[in-house]
CSV table of C-alpha atoms in Angstrom, one decimal:
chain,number,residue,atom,x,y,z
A,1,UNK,CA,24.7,-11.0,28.0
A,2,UNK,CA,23.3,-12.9,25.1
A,3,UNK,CA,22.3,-16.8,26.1
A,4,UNK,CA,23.2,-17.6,22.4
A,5,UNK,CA,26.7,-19.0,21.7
A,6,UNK,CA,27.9,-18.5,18.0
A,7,UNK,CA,29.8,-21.0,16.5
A,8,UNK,CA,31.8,-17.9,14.6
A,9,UNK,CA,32.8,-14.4,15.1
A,10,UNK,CA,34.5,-12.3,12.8
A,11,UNK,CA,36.4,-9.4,14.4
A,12,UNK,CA,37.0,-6.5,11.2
A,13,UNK,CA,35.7,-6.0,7.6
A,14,UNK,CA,37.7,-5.1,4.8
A,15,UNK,CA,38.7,-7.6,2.1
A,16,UNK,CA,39.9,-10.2,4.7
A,17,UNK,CA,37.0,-9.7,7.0
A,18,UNK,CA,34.0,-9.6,4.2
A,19,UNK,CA,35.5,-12.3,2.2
A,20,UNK,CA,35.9,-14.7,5.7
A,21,UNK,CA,32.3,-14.0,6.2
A,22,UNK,CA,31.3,-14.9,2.8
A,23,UNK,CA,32.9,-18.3,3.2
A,24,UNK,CA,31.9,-18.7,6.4
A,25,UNK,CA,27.9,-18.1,5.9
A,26,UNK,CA,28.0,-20.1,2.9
A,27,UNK,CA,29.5,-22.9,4.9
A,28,UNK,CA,26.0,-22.5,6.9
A,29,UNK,CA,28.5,-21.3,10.1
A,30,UNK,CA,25.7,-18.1,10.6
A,31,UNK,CA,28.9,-15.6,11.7
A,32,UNK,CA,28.8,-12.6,13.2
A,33,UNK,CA,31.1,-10.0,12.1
A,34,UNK,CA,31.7,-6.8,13.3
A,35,UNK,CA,32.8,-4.3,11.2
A,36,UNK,CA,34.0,-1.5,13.1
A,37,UNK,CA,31.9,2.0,14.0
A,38,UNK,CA,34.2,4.1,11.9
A,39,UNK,CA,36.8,1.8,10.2
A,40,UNK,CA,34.1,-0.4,8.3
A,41,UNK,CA,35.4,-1.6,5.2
A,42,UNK,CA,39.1,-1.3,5.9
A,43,UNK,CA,41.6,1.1,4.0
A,44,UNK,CA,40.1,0.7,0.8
A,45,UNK,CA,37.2,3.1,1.9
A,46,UNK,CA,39.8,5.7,1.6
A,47,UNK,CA,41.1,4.5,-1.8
A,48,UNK,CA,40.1,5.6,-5.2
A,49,UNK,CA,40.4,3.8,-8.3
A,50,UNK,CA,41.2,0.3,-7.6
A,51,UNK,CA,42.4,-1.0,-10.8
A,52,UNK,CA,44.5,-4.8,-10.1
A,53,UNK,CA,41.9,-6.1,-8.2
A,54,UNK,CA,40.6,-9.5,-10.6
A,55,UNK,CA,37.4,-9.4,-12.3
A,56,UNK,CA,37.8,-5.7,-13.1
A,57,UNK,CA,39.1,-4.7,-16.6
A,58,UNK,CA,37.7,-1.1,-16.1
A,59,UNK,CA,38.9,-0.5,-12.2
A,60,UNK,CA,36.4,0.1,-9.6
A,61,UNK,CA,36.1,2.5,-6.8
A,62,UNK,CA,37.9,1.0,-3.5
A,63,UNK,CA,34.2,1.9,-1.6
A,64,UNK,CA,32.2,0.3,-4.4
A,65,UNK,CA,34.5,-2.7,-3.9
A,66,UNK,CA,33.7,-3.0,-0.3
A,67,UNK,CA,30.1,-2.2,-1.0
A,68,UNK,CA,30.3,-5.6,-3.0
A,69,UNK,CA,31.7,-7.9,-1.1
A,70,UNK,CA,29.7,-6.8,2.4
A,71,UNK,CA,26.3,-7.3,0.2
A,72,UNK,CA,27.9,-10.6,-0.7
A,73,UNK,CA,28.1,-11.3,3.2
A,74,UNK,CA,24.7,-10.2,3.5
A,75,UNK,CA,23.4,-12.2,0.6
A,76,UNK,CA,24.3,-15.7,2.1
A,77,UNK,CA,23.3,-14.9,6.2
A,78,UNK,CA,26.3,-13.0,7.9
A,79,UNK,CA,25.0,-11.0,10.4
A,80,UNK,CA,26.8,-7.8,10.2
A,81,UNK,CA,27.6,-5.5,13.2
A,82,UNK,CA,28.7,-1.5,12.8
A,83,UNK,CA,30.4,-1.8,15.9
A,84,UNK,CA,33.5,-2.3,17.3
A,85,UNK,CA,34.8,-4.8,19.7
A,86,UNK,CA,36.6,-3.6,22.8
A,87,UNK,CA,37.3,-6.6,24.6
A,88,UNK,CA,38.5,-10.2,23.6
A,89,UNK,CA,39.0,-12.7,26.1
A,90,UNK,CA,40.2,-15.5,23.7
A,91,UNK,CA,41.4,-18.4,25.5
A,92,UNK,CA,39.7,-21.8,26.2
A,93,UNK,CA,36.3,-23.3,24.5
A,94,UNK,CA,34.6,-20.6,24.5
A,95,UNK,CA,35.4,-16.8,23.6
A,96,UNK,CA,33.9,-13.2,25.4
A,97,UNK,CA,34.1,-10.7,23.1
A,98,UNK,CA,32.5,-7.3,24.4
A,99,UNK,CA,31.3,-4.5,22.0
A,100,UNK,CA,31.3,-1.0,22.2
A,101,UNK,CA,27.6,-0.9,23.1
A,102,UNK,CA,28.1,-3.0,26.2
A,103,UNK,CA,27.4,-6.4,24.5
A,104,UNK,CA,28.8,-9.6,25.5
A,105,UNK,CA,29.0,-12.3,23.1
A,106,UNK,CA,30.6,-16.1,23.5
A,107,UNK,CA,31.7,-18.0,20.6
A,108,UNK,CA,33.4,-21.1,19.8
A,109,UNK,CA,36.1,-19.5,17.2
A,110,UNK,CA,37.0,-16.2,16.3
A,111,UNK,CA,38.5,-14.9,13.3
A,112,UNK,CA,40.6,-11.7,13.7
A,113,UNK,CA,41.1,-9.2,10.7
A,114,UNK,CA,41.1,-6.1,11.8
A,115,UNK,CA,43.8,-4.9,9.3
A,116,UNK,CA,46.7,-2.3,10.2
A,117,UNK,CA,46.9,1.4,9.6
A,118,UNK,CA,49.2,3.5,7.2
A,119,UNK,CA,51.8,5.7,10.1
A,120,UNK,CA,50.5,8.9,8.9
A,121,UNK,CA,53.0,12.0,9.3
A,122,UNK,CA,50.5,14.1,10.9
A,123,UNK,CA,49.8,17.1,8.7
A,124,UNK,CA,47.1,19.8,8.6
A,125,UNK,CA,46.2,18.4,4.9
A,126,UNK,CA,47.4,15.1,4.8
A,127,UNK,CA,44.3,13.6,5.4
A,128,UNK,CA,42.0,16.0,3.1
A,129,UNK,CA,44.3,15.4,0.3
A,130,UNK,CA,44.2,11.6,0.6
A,131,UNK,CA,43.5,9.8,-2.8
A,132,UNK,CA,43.9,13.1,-4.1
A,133,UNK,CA,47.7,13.2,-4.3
A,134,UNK,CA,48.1,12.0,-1.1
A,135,UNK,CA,49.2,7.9,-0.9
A,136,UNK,CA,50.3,5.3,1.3
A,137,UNK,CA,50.2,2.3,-1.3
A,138,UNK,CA,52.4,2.8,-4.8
A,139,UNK,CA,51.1,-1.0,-5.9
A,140,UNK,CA,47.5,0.9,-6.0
A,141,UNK,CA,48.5,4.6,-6.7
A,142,UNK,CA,51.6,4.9,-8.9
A,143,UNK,CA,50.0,4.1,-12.5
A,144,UNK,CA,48.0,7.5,-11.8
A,145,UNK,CA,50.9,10.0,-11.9
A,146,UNK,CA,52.6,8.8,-15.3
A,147,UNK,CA,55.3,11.5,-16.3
A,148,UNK,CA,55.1,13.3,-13.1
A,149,UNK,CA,57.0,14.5,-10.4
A,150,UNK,CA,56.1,13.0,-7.1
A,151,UNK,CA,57.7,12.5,-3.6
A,152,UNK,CA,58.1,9.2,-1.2
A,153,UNK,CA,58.6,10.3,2.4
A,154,UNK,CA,60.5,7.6,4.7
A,155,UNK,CA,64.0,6.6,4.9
A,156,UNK,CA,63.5,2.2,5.6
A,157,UNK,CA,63.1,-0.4,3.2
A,158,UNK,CA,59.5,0.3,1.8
A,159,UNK,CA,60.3,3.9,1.3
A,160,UNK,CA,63.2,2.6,-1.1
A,161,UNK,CA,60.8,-0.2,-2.3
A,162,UNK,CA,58.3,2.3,-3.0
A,163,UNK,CA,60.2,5.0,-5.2
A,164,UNK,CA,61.9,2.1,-6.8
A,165,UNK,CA,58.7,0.9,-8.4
A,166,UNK,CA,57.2,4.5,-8.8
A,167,UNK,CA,60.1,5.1,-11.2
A,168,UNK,CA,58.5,2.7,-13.9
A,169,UNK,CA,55.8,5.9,-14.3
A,170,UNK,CA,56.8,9.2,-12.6
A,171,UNK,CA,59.3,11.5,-15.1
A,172,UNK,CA,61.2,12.0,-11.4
A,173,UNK,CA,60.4,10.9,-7.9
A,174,UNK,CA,61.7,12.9,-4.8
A,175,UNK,CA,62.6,10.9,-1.7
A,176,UNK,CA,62.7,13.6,1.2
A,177,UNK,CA,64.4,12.0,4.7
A,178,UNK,CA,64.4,14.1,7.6
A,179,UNK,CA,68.2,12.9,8.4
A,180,UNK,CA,71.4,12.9,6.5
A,181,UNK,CA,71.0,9.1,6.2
A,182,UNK,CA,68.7,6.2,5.1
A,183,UNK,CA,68.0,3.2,7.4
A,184,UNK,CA,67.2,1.0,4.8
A,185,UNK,CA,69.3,-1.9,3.9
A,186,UNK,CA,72.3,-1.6,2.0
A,187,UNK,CA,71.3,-3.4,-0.9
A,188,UNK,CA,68.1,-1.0,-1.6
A,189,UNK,CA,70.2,2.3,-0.8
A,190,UNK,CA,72.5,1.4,-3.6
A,191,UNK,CA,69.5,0.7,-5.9
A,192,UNK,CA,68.0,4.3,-4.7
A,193,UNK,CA,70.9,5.8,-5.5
A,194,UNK,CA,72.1,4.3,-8.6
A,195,UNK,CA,68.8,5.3,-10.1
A,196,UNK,CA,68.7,8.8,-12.6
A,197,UNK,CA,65.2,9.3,-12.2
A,198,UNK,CA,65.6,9.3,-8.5
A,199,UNK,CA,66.2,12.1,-6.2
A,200,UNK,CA,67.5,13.0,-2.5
A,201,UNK,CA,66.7,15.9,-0.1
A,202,UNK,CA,68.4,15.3,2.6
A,203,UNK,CA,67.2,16.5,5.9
A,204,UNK,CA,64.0,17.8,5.2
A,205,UNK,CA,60.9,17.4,6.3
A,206,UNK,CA,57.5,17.6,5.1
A,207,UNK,CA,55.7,21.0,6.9
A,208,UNK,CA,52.2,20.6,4.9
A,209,UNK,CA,50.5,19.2,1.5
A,210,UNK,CA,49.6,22.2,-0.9
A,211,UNK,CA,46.6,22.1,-3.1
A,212,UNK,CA,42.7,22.9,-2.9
A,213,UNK,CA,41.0,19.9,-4.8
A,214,UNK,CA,44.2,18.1,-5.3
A,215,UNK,CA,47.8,18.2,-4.2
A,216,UNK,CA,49.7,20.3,-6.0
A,217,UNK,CA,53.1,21.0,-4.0
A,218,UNK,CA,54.7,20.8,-0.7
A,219,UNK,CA,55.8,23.2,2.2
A,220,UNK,CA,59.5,21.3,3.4
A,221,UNK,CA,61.8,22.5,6.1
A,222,UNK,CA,65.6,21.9,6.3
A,223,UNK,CA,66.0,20.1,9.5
A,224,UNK,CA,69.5,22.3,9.9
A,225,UNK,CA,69.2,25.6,9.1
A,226,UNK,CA,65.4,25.4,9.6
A,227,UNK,CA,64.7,27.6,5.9
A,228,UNK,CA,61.3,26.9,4.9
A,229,UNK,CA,60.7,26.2,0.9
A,230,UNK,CA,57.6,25.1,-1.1
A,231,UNK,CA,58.4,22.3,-4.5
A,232,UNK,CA,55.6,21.8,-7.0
A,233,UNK,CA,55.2,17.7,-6.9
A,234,UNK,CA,52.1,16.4,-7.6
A,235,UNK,CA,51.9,13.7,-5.2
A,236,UNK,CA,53.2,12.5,-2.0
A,237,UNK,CA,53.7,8.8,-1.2
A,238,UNK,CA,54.0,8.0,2.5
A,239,UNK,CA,56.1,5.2,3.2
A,240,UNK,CA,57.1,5.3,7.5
A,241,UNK,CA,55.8,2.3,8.6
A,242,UNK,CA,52.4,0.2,9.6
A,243,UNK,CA,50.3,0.0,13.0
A,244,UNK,CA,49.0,-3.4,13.0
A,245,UNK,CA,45.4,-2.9,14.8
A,246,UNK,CA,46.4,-5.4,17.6
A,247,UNK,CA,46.6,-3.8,20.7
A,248,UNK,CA,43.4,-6.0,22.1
A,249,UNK,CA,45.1,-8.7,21.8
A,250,UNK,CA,48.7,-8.3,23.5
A,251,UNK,CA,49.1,-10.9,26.4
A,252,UNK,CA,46.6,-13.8,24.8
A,253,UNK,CA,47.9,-14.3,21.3
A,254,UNK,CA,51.6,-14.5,20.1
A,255,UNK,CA,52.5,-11.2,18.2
A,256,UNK,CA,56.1,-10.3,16.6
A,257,UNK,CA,58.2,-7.7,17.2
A,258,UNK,CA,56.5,-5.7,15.5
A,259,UNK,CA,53.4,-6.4,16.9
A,260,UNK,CA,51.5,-8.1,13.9
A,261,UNK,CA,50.2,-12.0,14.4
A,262,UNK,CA,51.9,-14.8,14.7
A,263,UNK,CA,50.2,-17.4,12.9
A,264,UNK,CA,51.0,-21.4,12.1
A,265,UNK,CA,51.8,-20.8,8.6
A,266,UNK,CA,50.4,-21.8,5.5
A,267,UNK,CA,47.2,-22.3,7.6
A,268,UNK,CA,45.4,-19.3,9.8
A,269,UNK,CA,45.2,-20.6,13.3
A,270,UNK,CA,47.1,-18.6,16.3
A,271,UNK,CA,48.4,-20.4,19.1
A,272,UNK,CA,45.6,-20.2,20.5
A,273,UNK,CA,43.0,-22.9,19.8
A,274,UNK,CA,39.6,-21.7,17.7
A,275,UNK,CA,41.4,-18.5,17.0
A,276,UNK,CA,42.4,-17.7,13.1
A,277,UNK,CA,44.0,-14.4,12.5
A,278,UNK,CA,43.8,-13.1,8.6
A,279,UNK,CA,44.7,-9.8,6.3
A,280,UNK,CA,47.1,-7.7,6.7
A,281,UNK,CA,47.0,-7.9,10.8
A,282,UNK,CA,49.4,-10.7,9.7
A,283,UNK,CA,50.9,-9.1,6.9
A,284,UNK,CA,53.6,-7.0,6.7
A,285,UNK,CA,54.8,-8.3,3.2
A,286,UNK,CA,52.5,-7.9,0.6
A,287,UNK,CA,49.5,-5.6,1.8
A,288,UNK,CA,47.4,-5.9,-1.2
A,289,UNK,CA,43.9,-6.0,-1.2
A,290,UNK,CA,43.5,-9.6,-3.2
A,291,UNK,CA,45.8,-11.2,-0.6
A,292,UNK,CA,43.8,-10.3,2.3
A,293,UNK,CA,40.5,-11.6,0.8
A,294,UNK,CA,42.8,-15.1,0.0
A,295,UNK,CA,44.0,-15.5,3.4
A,296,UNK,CA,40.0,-14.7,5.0
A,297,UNK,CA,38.7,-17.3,2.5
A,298,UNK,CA,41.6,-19.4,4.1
A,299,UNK,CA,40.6,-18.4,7.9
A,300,UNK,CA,37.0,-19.1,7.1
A,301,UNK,CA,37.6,-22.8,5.7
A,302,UNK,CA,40.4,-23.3,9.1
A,303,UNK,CA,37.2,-22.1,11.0
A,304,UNK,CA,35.0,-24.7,9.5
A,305,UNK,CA,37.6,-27.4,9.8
A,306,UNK,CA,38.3,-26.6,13.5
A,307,UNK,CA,34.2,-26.2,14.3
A,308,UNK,CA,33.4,-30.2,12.3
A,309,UNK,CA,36.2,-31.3,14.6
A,310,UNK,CA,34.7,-29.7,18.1
């Protein structure tokens, strides 16, 4: 166990997590953040073109983003960790946070953004094909298949939310639902299907992504008769739901329903003292790679505040 105790850890990279430790280093806090073994830099290490992040006419590569803003961390002190943490123990002054190399940290505040993952459906070449055809935003993805024919799979609100908006550039987009009904709200199933450029397939399911170097069809199943059939689409747009990265955290800080953080809104802080919670671990709204970074700047600057104070 290290004697030293750090006025700030960071728990996660990504926008919210590099941005948090930008702020935080230049606010002469010396964080620690820990980025994660595998997941360092966040979902935007799987993403391609980037182009509505600000400050970037041309786009820029979602890696060469990340790239940025962790040099930017290491430009101004933040001690950066390719580890993951596998225990928190986050109530009273001071925090244990154990990593996956057996070390044991205190701190007097930790900041939590360790982001949530894309459900995935779980098929052979879903994950080969990603960024290739193969989506789980349409904010970041859809401008790239102008005047094509693409699919959304899901049957909630951000599957209709999704082939809503990828309307305003595909020529048609395909929504395939495994059952003979959406579970969406009312209000976006009668958008869905008022919509010409939209279409239905109606309990099917999604068997495999075609394509060699990029996706260039789909192998779909009727869920009744079980008759296999393969439809050229050029992309597929996976829309069934988020896993907030939380699951360290259940019985010490208040989560929703849906297991994402609670937190004391507009500011960052939990309800748990010298804990701030950022990115899209909080967000289930607007997922976007700007707002994460905001509410880390925000989490950093709550840190300071609460650290002058104690």
């Amino acid at each position: 166990m290290s004697e030293k105790i750090y006025d700030l850890v960071i728990v996660g990279s990504g926008p919210a997590g590099y941005t948090a430790g930008i702020y935080a280093a230049r606010a002469q806090l010396e964080p620690v953040l820990y980025e994660g073994s595998v997941t360092a830099g966040g979902a935007l290490m799987n993403t391609t073109e980037v182009e509505n992040f600000p400050g970037f006419p041309a786009g820029v590569m979602g890696p060469d983003l990340m790239d940025s803003l962790k040099a930017q961390c290491e430009k101004f002190g933040t001690k950066l960790v390719r580890d993951d943490i596998v225990d928190m123990q986050l109530k009273g002054d001071l925090k244990t946070l154990t990593d996956g190399s057996g070390n044991v940290l205190k701190a007097r505040s930790v900041i939590l953004a360790t982001g949530s993952a894309y459900k995935e459906i779980g098929l052979e070449n879903e994950k080969r094909l990603s960024g290739r055809g193969v989506s789980w935003c349409a904010t970041c993805d859809g401008f790239f298949f102008r005047d094509h024919e693409i699919a959304v799979v899901g049957g909630g609100d951000s599957a209709m939310e999704e082939a809503t908006f990828l309307t305003k550039f595909a020529k048609k987009v395909v929504i395939i639902h495994r059952r003979d009904s959406f579970r969406a709200s009312k209000i976006m199933i009668d958008r869905v299907l008022a919509n010409p450029k939209i279409e239905v397939m109606w309990n099917t399911e999604v068997l495999d992504v075609l394509g060699a170097d990029n996706m260039t069809g789909l192998k779909l199943r009727n869920t009744l008769d079980g008759k296999e059939s393969e439809r050229a689409l050029t992309a597929l747009f996976v829309a069934i739901g988020h896993l907030p990265r939380s699951e360290l955290l259940t019985g010490q800080i208040d989560l929703d329903s849906e297991g994402y953080v609670k937190v004391e809104f507009p500011s960052t802080r939990t309800n748990l003292s010298g804990v701030f919670a950022c990115g899209d671990l909080v967000d289930h709204t607007y997922r976007q790679a700007i707002t994460a970074a905001g509410t880390g700047c925000q989490a950093a600057l709550d840190a300071e505040k609460f650290l002058s104070h104690h």
